Structure formats: C-alpha cells, structure tokens
PDB file of C-alpha atoms and ligand atoms in Angstrom:
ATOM      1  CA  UNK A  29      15.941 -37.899  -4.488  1.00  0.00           C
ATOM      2  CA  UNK A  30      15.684 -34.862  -2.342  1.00  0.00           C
ATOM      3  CA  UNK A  31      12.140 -32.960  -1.424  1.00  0.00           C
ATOM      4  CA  UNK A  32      11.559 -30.312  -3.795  1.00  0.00           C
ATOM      5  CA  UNK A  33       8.041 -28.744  -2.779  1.00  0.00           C
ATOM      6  CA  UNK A  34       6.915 -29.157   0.495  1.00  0.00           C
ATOM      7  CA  UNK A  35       3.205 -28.393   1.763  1.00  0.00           C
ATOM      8  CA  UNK A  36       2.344 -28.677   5.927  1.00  0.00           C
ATOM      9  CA  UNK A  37      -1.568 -27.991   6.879  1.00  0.00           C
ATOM     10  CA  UNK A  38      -2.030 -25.228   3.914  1.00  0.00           C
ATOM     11  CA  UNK A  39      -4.603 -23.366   4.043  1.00  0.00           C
ATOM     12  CA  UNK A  40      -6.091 -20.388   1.430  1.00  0.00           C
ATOM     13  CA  UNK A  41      -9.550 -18.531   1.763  1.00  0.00           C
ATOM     14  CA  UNK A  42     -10.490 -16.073  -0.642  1.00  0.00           C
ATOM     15  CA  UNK A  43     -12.462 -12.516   1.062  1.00  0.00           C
ATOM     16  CA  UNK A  44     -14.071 -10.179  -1.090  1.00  0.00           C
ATOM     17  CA  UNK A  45     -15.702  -7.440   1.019  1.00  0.00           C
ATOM     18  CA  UNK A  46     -17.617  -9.521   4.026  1.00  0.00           C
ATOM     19  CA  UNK A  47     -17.728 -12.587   2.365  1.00  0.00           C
ATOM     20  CA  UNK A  48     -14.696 -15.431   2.916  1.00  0.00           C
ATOM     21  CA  UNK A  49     -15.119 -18.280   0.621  1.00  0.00           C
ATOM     22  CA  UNK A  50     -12.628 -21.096   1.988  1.00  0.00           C
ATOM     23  CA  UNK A  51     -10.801 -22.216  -1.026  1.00  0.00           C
ATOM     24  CA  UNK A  52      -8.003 -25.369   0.460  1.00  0.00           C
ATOM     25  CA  UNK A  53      -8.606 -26.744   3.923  1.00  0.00           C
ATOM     26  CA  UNK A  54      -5.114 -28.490   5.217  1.00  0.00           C
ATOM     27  CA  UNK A  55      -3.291 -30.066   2.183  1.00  0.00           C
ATOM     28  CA  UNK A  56       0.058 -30.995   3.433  1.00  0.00           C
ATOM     29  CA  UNK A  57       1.880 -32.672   0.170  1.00  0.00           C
ATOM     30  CA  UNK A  58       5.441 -33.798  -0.299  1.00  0.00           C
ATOM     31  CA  UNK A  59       7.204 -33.942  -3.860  1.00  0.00           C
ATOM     32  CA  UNK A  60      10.248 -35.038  -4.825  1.00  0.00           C
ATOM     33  CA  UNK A  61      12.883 -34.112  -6.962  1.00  0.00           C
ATOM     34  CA  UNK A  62      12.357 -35.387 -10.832  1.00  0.00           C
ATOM     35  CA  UNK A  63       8.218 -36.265 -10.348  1.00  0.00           C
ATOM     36  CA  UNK A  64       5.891 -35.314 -13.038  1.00  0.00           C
ATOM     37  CA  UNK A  65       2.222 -34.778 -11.446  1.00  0.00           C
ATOM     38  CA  UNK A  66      -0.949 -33.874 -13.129  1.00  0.00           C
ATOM     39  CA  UNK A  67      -3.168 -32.295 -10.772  1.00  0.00           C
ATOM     40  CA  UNK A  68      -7.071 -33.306 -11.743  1.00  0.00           C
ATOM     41  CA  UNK A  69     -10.467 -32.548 -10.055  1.00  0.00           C
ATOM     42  CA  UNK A  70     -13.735 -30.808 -10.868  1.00  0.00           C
ATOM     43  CA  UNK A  71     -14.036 -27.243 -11.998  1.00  0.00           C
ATOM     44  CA  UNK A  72     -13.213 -24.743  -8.606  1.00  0.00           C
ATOM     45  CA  UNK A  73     -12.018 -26.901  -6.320  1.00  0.00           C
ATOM     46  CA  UNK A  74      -8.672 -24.808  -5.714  1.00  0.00           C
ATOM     47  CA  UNK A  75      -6.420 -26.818  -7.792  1.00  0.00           C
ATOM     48  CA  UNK A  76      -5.317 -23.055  -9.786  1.00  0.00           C
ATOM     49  CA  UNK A  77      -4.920 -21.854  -6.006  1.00  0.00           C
ATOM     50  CA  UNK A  78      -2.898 -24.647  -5.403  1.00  0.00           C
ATOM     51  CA  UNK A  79      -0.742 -24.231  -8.451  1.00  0.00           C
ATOM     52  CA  UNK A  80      -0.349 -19.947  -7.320  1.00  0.00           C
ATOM     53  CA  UNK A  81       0.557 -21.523  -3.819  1.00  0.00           C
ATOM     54  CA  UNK A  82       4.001 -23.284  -5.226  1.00  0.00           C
ATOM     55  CA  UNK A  83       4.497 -20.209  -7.455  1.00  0.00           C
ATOM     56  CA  UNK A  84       4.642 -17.884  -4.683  1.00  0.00           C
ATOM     57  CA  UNK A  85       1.767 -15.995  -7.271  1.00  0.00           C
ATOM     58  CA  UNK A  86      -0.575 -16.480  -4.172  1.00  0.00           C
ATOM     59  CA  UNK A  87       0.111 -16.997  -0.266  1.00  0.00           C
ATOM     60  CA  UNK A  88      -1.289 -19.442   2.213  1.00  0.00           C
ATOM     61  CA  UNK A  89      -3.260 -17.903   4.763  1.00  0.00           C
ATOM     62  CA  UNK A  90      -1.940 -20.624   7.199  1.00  0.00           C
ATOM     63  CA  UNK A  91       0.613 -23.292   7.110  1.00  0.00           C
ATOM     64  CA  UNK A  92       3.473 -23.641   4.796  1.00  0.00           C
ATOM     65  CA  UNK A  93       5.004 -23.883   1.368  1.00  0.00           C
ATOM     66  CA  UNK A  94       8.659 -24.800   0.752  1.00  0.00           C
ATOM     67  CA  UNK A  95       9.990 -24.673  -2.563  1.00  0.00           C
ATOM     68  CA  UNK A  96      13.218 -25.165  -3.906  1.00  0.00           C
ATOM     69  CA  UNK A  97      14.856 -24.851  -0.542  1.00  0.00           C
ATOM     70  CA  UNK A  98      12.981 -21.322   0.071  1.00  0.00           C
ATOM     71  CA  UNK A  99      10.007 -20.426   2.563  1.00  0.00           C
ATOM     72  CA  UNK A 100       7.482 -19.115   0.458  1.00  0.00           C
ATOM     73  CA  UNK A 101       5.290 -18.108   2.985  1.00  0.00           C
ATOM     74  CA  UNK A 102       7.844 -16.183   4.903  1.00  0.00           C
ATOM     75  CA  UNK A 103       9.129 -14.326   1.414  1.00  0.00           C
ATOM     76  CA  UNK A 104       8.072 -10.898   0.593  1.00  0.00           C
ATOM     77  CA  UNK A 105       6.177  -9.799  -2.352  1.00  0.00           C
ATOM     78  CA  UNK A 106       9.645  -8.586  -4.151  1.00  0.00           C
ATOM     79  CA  UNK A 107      11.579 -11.112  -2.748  1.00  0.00           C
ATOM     80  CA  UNK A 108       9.561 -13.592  -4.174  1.00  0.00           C
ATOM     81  CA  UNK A 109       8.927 -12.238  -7.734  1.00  0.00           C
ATOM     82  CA  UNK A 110      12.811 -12.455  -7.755  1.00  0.00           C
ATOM     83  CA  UNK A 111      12.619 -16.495  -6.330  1.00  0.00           C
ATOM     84  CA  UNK A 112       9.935 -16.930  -8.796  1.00  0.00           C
ATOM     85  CA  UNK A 113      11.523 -15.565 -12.062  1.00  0.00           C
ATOM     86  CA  UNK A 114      14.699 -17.525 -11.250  1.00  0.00           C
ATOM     87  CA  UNK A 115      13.202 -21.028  -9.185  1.00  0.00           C
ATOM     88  CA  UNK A 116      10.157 -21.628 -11.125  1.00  0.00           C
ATOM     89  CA  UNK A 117       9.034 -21.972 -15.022  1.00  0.00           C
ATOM     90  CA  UNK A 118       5.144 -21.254 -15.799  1.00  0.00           C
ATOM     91  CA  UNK A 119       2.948 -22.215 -18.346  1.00  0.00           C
ATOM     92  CA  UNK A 120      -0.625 -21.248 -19.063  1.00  0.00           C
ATOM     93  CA  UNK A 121      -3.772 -22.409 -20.684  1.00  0.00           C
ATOM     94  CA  UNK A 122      -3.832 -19.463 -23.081  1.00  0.00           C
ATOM     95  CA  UNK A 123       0.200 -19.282 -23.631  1.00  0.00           C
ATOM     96  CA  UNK A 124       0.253 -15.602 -22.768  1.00  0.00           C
ATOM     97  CA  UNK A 125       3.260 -14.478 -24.962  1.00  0.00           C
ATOM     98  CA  UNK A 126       3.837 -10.547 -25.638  1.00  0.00           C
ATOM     99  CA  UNK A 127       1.889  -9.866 -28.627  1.00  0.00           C
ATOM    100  CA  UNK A 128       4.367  -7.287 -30.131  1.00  0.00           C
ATOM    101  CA  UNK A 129       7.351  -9.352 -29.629  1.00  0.00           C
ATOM    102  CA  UNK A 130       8.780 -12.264 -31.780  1.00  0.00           C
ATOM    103  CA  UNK A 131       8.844 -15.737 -30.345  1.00  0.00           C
ATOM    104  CA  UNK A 132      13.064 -15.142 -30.154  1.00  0.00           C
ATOM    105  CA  UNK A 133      12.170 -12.021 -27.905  1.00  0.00           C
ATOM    106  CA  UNK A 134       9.442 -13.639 -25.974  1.00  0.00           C
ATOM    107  CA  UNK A 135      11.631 -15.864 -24.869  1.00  0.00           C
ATOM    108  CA  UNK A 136      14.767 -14.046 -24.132  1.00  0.00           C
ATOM    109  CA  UNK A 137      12.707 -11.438 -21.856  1.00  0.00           C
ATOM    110  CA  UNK A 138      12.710 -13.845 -18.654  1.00  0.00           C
ATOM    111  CA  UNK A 139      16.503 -14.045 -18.873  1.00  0.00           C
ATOM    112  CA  UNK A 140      16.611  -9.901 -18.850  1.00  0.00           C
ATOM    113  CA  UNK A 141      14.807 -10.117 -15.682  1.00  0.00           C
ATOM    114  CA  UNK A 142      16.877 -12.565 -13.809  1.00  0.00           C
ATOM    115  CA  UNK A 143      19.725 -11.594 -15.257  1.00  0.00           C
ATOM    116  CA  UNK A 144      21.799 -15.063 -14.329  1.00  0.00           C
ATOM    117  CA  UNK A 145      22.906 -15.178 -17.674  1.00  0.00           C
ATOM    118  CA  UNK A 146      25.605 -12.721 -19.321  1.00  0.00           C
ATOM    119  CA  UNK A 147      23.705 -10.579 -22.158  1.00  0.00           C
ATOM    120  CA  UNK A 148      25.629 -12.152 -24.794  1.00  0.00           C
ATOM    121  CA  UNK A 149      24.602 -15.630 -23.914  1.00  0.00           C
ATOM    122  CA  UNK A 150      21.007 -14.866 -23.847  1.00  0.00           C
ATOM    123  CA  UNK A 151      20.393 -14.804 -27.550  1.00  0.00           C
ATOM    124  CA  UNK A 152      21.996 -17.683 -28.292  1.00  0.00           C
ATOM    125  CA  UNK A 153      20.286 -19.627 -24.992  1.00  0.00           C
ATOM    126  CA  UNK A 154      16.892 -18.627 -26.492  1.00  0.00           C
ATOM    127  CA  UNK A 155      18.013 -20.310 -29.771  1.00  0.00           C
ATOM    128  CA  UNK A 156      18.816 -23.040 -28.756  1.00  0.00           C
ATOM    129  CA  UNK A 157      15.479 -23.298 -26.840  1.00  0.00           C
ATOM    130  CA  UNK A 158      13.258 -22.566 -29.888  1.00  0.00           C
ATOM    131  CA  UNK A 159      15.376 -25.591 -31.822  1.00  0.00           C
ATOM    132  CA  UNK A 160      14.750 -27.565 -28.589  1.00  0.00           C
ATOM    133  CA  UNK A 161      11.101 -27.091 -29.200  1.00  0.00           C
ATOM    134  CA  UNK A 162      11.472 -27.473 -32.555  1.00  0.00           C
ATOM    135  CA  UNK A 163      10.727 -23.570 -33.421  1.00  0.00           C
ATOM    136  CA  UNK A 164      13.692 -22.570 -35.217  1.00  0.00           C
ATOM    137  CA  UNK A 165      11.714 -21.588 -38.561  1.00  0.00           C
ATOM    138  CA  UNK A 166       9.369 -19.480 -36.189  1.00  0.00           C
ATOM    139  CA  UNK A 167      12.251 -17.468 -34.210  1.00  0.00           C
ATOM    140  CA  UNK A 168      11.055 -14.076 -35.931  1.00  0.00           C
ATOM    141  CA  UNK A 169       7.314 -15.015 -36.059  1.00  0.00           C
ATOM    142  CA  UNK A 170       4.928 -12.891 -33.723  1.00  0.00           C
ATOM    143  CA  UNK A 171       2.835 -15.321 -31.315  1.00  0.00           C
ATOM    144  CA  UNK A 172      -0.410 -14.292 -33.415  1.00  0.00           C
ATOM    145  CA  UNK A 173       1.765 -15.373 -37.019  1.00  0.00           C
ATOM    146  CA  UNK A 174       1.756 -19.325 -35.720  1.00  0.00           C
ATOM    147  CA  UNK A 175      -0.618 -21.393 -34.709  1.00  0.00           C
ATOM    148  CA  UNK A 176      -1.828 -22.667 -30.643  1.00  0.00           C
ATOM    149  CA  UNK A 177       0.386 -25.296 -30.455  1.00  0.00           C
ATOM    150  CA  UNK A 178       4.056 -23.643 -31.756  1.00  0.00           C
ATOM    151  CA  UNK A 179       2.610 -21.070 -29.099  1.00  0.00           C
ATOM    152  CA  UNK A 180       2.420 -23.192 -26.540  1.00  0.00           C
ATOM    153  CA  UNK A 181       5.790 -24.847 -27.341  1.00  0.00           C
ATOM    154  CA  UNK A 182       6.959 -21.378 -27.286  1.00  0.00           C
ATOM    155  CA  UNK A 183       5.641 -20.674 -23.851  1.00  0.00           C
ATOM    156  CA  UNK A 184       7.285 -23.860 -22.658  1.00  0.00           C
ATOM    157  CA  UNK A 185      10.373 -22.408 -24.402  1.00  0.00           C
ATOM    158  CA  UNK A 186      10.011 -19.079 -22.438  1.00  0.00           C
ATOM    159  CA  UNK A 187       9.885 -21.264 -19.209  1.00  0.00           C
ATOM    160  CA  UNK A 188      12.561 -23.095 -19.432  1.00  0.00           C
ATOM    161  CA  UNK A 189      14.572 -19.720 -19.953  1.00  0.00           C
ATOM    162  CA  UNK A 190      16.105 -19.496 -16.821  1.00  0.00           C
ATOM    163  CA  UNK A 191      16.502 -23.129 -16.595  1.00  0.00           C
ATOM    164  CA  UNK A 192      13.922 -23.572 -13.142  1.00  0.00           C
ATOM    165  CA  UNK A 193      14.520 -26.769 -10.929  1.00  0.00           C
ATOM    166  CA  UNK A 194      10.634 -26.545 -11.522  1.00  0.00           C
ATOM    167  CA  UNK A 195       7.831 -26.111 -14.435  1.00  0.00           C
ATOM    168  CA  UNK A 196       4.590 -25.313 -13.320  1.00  0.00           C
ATOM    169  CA  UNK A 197       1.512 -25.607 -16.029  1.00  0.00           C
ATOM    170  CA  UNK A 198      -2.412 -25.210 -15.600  1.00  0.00           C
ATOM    171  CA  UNK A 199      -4.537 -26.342 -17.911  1.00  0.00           C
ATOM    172  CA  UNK A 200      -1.551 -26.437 -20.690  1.00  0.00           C
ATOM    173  CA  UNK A 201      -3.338 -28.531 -23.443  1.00  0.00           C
ATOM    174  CA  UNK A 202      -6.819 -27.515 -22.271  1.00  0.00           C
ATOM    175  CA  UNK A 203      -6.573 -25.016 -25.491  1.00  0.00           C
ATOM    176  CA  UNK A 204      -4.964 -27.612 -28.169  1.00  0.00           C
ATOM    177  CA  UNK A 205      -6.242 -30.273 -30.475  1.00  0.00           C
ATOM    178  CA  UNK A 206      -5.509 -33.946 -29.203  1.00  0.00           C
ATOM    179  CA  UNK A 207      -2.417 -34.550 -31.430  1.00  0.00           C
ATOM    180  CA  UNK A 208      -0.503 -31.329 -30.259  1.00  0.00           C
ATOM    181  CA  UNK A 209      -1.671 -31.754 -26.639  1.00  0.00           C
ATOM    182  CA  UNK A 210       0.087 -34.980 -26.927  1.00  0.00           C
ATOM    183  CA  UNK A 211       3.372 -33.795 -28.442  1.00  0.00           C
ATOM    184  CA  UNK A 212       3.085 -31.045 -25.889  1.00  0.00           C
ATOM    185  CA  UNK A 213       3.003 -33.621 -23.188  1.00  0.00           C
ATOM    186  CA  UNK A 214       5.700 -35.656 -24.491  1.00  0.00           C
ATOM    187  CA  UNK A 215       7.671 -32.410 -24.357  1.00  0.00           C
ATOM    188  CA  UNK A 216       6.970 -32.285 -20.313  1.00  0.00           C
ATOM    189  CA  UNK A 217       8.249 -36.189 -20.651  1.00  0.00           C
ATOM    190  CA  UNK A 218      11.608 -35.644 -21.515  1.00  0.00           C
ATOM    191  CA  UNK A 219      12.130 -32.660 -19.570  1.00  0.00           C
ATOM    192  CA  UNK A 220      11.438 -34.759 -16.729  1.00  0.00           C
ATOM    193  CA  UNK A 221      13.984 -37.689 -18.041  1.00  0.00           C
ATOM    194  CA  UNK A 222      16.337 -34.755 -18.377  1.00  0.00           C
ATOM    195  CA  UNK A 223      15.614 -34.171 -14.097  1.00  0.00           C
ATOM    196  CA  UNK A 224      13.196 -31.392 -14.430  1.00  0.00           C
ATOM    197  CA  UNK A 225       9.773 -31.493 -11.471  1.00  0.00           C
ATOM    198  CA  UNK A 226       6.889 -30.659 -13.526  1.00  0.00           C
ATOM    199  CA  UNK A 227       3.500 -29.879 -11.689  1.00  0.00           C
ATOM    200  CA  UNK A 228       0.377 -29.763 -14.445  1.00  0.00           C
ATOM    201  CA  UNK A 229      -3.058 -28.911 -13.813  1.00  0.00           C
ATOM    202  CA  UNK A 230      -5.249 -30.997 -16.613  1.00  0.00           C
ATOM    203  CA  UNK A 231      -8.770 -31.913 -17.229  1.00  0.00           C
ATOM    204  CA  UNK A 232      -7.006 -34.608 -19.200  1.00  0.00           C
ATOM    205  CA  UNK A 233      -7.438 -37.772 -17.631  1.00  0.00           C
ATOM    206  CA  UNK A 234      -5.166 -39.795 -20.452  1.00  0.00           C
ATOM    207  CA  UNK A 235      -2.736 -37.106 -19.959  1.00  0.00           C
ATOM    208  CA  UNK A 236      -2.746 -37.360 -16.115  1.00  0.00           C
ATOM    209  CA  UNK A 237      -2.700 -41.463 -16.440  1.00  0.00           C
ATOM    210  CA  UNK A 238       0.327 -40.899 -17.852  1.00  0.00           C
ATOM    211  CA  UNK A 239       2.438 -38.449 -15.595  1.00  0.00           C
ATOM    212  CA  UNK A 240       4.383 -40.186 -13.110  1.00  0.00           C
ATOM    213  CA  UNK A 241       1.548 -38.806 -10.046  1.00  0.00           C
ATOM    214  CA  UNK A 242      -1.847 -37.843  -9.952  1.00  0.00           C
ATOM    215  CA  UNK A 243      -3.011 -36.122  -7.227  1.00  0.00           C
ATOM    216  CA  UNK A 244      -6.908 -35.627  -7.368  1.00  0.00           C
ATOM    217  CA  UNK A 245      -8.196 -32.419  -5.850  1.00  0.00           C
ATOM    218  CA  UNK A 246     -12.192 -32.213  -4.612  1.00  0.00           C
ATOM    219  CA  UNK A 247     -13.251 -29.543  -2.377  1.00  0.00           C
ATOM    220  CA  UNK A 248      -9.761 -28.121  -1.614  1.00  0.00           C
ATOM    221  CA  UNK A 249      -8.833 -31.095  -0.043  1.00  0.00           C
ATOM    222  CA  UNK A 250      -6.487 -34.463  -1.356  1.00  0.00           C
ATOM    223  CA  UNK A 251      -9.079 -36.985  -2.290  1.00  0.00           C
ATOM    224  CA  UNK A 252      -6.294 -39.067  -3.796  1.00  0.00           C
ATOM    225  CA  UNK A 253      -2.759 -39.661  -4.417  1.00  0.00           C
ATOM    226  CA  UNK A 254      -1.618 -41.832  -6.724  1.00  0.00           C
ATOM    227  CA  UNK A 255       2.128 -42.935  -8.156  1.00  0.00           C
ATOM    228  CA  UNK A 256       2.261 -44.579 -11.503  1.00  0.00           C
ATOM    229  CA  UNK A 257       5.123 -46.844 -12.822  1.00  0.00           C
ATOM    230  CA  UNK A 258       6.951 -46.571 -16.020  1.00  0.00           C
TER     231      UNK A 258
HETATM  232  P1  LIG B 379      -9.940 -24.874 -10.023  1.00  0.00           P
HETATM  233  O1  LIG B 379      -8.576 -24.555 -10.498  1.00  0.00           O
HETATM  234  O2  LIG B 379     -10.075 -26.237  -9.394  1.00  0.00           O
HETATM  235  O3  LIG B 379     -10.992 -24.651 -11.092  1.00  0.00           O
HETATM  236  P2  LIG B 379      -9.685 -22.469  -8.436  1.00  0.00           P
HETATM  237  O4  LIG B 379      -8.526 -22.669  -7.565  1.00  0.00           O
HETATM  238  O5  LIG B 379      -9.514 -21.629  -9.658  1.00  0.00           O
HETATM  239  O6  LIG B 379     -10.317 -23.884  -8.831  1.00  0.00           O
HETATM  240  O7  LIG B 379     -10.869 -21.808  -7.607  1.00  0.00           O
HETATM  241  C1  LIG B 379     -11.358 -22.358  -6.386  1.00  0.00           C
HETATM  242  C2  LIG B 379     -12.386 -21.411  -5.782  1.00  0.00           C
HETATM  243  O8  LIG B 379     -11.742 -20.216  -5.371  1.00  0.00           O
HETATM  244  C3  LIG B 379     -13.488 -20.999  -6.742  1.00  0.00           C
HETATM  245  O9  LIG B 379     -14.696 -20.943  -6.027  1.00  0.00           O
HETATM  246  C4  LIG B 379     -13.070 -19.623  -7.178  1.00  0.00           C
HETATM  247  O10 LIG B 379     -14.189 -18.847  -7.519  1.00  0.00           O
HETATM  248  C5  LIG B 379     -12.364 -19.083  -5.952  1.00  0.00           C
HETATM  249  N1  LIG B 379     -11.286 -18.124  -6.304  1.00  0.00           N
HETATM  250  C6  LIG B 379     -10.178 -18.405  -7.019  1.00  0.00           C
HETATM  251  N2  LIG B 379      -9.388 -17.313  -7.117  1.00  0.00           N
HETATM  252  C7  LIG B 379     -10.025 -16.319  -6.446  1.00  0.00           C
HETATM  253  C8  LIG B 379      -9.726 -14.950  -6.165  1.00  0.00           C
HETATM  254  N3  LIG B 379      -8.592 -14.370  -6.597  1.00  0.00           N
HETATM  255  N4  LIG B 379     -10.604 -14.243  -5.428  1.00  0.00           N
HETATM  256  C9  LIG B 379     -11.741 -14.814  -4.963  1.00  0.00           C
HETATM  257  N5  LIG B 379     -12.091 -16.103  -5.190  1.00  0.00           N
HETATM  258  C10 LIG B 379     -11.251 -16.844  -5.908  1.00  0.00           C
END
C-alpha cells in the first residue's frame, strides 16, 4: 500500500511574547494507505499539535509533513485551506456543527466549499451520508434537537463529505457514553475496510487496543509504536 502521511525530523514550538514552549522534538512517522491509528499519551504532550500538523491547521517549524501526495509545509495558508477542505475529513471532541443549520445542511456545507461535486449532486450525496450513519430520521433536526452521539455521527457524516483519502479525529468519543463511543468507533472500522486512513487522538485505551496502530506520544516525542493484527 502506498505512503499516505509522511513525517521527517518535525518539529513545532509554541511562542507567546518571549516565552517558546517546545511542543514536538523530531517525530519522523510513516503511514500507510488504509491504517487506522489511535494516537494516546498524557494530557499536553503535543498529540492535538500533531493531529493540526497532518491537517495543515498548524505548521512545523522545522522538518516536514507530506500528505496525500502534497508538501504541507511548503503550502500557503490559502493553498492549504483549499488541500485541506478537499484531502482531509475532521472530527472533533465537541462535534462542532453550525447551530442554525439542520444536520442535512451541516453536512452539505463542506461540499459548497470544495465544490468537486455538481450542486445537484450535493443534496442527494449528503443523504445518502446521513442513511450511511444511520441519520435519515434526523436530516431536518438542528444539532442541539438530537442527542451527542447522532451529533457526532453527524460530524463524521460532514467529514466524509468530500470523500477525503483521510479522516482525522481528536478526542472523538472523549464526549460520549461507552455504548455510543463504541458504535462510533465501529463506524471508523468500516470506513477503514472500505480503504479510508483514519488518524484518532483517544484517551481510550480499549478503543486504541483496537485500531490497527497505536502510536504513544510522551513529551512530544514517539515513546512507542505499535501494529496490531486483526
Ligand atoms: P495534547 O493533545 O497531548 O493534550 P497539545 O498538543 O494540545 O497536547 O499541547 C501540547 C503543549 O502545547 C501544551 O503545553 C499546550 O499548552 C501547548 N500548546 C498547544 N497549542 C498551543 C498554542 N496554540 N499556543 C501556545 N501553546 C500551545
């Protein structure tokens, strides 16, 4: 399978005023088309700065980030909102769906930005999304109308909108009761059976058992790597 994110000698230091707090000190991290990691480690210890490395959200003060067949580091701030919206699906702890806009709209919106898709098709891509999360009864629900998990299946919805090569997801369960943080994972699962990379930040440990990689973070360094069999 070919290399989809590729990480030489990274590093990222935060500087507020005179102060530089060094955040990841020379990961260099390879993987592959199809993987599912779970990214684990204590409480700041740069595994979110990691995660806003491969999104192109953030930028490496030194080495580099390949994504997707793009230089990330070499990519300019609107060149790279453009990669991002069309390369990369994101998912956060605390779903962060418009308020004011139904789940059907929430989730059409990242298709108006790209724009890959024809308008027509849009509608009926962000059905068939909702049904694959098994939303279809919520499509004219606002976020606030259902409950933390049919939001979170939403927001996996939204980012699977443009249909990235990659899904990208900190802390996604971290807000969710243990049955729907479950059905949640199993979600990530089959989208990667169905070829998808997923990435996922978790303080999960069953969770991250269960991904295909875990990659433990402590003090912005790789303290271990691990691949798990089927
Ligand atoms: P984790 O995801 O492991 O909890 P983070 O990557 O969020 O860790 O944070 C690592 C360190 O970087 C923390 O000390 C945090 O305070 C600092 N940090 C993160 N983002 C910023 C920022 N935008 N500006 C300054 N410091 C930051």
């Amino acid at each position: 399978m070919p290399t989809i994110i590729q990480l030489d000698n990274v590093h990222k230091a935060y500087t507020l005023g005179q102060i530089t707090t060094p955040v990841l000190h020379g990961i260099s991290l390879t993987i592959t088309t199809g993987e599912f990691v779970a990214i684990v480690g204590p409480s700041g210890n740069g595994k979110s700065t990691l995660l806003n490395l491969l999104t192109g959200i953030d930028r490496p003060c030194q080495g580099q980030v390949q994504v997707n067949g793009a230089a990330l580091h070499k990519l300019k701030e609107e060149q790279l909102s453009k990669w991002r919206g069309a390369n990369v699906g994101i998912v956060f702890q605390f779903f962060q769906l418009l308020p004011s806009l139904n789940l059907l709209q929430n989730i059409q919106l990242p298709m108006d930005f790209v724009g890959k898709l024809p308008k027509r098709e849009r509608l009926e891509r962000a059905r068939y999304l909702l049904n694959l999360v098994g939303l279809d009864a919520q499509a004219k629900q606002l976020p606030g109308q259902v409950s933390g998990g049919q939001q979170q299946r939403a927001a996996i919805a939204r980012a699977l909108a443009n249909d990235p090569a990659l899904i990208v997801a900190d802390e996604p369960t971290g807000n969710l009761d243990t049955a729907t943080a479950n059905a949640v994972f199993e979600l990530f699962s089959t989208l990667q059976q169905q070829g998808k990379t997923l990435v996922m930040v978790t303080h999960n440990e069953e969770l991250a058992q269960s991904a295909s990689r875990r990659i433990a973070i402590h003090a912005g360094r790789i303290h271990q790597d691990s691949l798990h069999s089927e």
